[in-house]
PDB file of C-alpha atoms in Angstrom:
ATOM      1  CA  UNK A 695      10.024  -0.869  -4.232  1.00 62.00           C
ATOM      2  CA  UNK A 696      13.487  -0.567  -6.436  1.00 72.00           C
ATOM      3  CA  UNK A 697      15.978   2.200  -4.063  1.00 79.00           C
ATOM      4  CA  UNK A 698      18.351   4.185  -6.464  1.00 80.00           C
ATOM      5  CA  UNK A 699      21.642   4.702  -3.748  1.00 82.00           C
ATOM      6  CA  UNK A 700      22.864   6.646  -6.371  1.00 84.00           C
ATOM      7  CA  UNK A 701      20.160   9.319  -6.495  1.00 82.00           C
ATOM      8  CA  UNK A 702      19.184   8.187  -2.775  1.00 84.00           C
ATOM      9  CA  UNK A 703      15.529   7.590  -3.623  1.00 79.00           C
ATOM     10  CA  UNK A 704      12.433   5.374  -3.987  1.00 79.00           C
ATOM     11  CA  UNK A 705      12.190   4.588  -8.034  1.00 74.00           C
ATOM     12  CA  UNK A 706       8.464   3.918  -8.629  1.00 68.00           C
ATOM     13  CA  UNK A 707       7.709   1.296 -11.528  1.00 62.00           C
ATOM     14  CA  UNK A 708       7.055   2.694 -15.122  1.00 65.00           C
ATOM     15  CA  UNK A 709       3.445   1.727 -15.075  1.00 68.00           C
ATOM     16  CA  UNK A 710       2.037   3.926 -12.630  1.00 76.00           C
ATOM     17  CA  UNK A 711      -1.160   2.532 -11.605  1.00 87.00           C
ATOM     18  CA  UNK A 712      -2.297   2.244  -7.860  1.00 88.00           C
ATOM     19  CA  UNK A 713      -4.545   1.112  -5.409  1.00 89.00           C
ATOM     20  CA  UNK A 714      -5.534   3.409  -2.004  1.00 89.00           C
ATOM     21  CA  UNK A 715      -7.691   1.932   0.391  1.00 87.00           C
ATOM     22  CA  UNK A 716      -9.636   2.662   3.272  1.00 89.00           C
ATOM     23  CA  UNK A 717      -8.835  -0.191   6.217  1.00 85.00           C
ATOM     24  CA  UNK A 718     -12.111  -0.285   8.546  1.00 86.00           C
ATOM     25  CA  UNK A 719     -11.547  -2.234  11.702  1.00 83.00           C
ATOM     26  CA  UNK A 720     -15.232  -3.439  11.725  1.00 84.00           C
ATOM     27  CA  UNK A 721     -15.305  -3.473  15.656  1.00 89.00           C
ATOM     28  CA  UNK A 722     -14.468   0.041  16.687  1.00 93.00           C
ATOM     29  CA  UNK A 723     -15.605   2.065  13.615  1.00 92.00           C
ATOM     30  CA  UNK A 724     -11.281   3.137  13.534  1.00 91.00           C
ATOM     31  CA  UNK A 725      -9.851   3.872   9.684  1.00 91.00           C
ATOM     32  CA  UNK A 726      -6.220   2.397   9.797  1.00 87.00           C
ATOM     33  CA  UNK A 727      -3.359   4.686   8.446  1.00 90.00           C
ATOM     34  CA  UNK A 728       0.301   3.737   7.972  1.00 89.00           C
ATOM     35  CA  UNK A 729       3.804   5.828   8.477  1.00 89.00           C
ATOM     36  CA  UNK A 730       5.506   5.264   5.138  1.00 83.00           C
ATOM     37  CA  UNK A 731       9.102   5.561   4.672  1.00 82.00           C
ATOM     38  CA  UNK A 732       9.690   7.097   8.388  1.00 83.00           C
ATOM     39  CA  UNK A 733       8.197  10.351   7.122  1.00 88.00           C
ATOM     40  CA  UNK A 734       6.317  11.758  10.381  1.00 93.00           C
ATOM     41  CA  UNK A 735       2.693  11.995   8.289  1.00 94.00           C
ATOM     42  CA  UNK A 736      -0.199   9.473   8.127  1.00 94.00           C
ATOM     43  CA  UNK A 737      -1.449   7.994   5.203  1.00 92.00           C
ATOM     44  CA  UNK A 738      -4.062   5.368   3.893  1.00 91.00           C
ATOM     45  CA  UNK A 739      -3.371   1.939   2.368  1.00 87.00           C
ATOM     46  CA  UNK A 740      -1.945   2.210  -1.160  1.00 87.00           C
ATOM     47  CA  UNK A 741      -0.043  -0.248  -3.128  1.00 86.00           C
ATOM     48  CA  UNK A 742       1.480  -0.048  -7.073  1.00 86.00           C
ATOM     49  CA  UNK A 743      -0.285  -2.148  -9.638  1.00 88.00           C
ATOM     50  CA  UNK A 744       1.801  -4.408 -11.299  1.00 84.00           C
ATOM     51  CA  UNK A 745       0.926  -4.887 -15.166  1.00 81.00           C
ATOM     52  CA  UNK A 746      -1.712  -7.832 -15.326  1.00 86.00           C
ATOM     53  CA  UNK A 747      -2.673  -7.810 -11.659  1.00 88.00           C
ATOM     54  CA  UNK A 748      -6.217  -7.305 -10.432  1.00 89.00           C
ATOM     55  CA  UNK A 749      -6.593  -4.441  -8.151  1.00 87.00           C
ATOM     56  CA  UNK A 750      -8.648  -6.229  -5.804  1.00 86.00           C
ATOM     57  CA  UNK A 751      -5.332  -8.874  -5.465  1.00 86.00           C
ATOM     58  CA  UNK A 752      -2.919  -5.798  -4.942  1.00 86.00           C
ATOM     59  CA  UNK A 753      -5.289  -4.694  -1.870  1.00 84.00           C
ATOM     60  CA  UNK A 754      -4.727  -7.605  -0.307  1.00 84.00           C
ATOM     61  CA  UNK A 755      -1.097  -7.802  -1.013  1.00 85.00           C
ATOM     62  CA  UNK A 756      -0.791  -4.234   0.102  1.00 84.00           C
ATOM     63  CA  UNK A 757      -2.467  -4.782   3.096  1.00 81.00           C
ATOM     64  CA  UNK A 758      -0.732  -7.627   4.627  1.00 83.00           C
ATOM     65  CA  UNK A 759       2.529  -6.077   3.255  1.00 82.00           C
ATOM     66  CA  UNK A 760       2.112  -2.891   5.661  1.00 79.00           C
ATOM     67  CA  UNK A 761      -0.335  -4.434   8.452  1.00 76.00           C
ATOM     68  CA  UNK A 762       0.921  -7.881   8.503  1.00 77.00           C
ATOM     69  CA  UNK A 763      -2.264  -9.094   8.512  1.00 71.00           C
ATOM     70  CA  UNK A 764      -3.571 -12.069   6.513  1.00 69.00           C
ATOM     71  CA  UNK A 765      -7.313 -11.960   7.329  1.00 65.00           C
ATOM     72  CA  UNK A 766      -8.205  -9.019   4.685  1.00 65.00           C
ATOM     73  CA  UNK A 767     -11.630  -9.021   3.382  1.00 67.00           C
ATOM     74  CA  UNK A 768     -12.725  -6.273   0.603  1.00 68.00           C
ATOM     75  CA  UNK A 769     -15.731  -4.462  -0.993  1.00 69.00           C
ATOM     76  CA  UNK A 770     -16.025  -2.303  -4.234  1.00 66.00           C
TER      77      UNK A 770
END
């Protein structure tokens, strides 16, 4: 995500379309939330659509962009 030093903040893209997600560790039952930008709250998943994409790609790509995790497996 584009960081404006001049204004000193995240600039989200023009086409404001997202994805939020709920990240079930299958095992334990446990919903997986992230710390975003070292604010001190807990959020789900979510991820910017980019113009084109499939929303089902930009879950995945969200999800190994905050988790690091490949093995992502999803249901609508």
């Amino acid at each position: 995500m584009p960081f404006c030093e001049k204004c000193n903040q995240y600039r989200f893209p023009v086409y404001n379309v997202a994805v939020s997600m709920i990240v079930v560790n299958e095992q334990n039952g446990k919903i997986m939330l992230i710390q975003q930008y070292g604010k001190p709250v807990y959020i789900l998943v979510s991820g910017y659509i980019n113009r084109g994409e499939q929303a089902e790609k930009r879950c995945c790509k969200s999800n190994k962009r905050e988790n690091r995790y490949d093995g992502f497996a999803y249901k609508i």
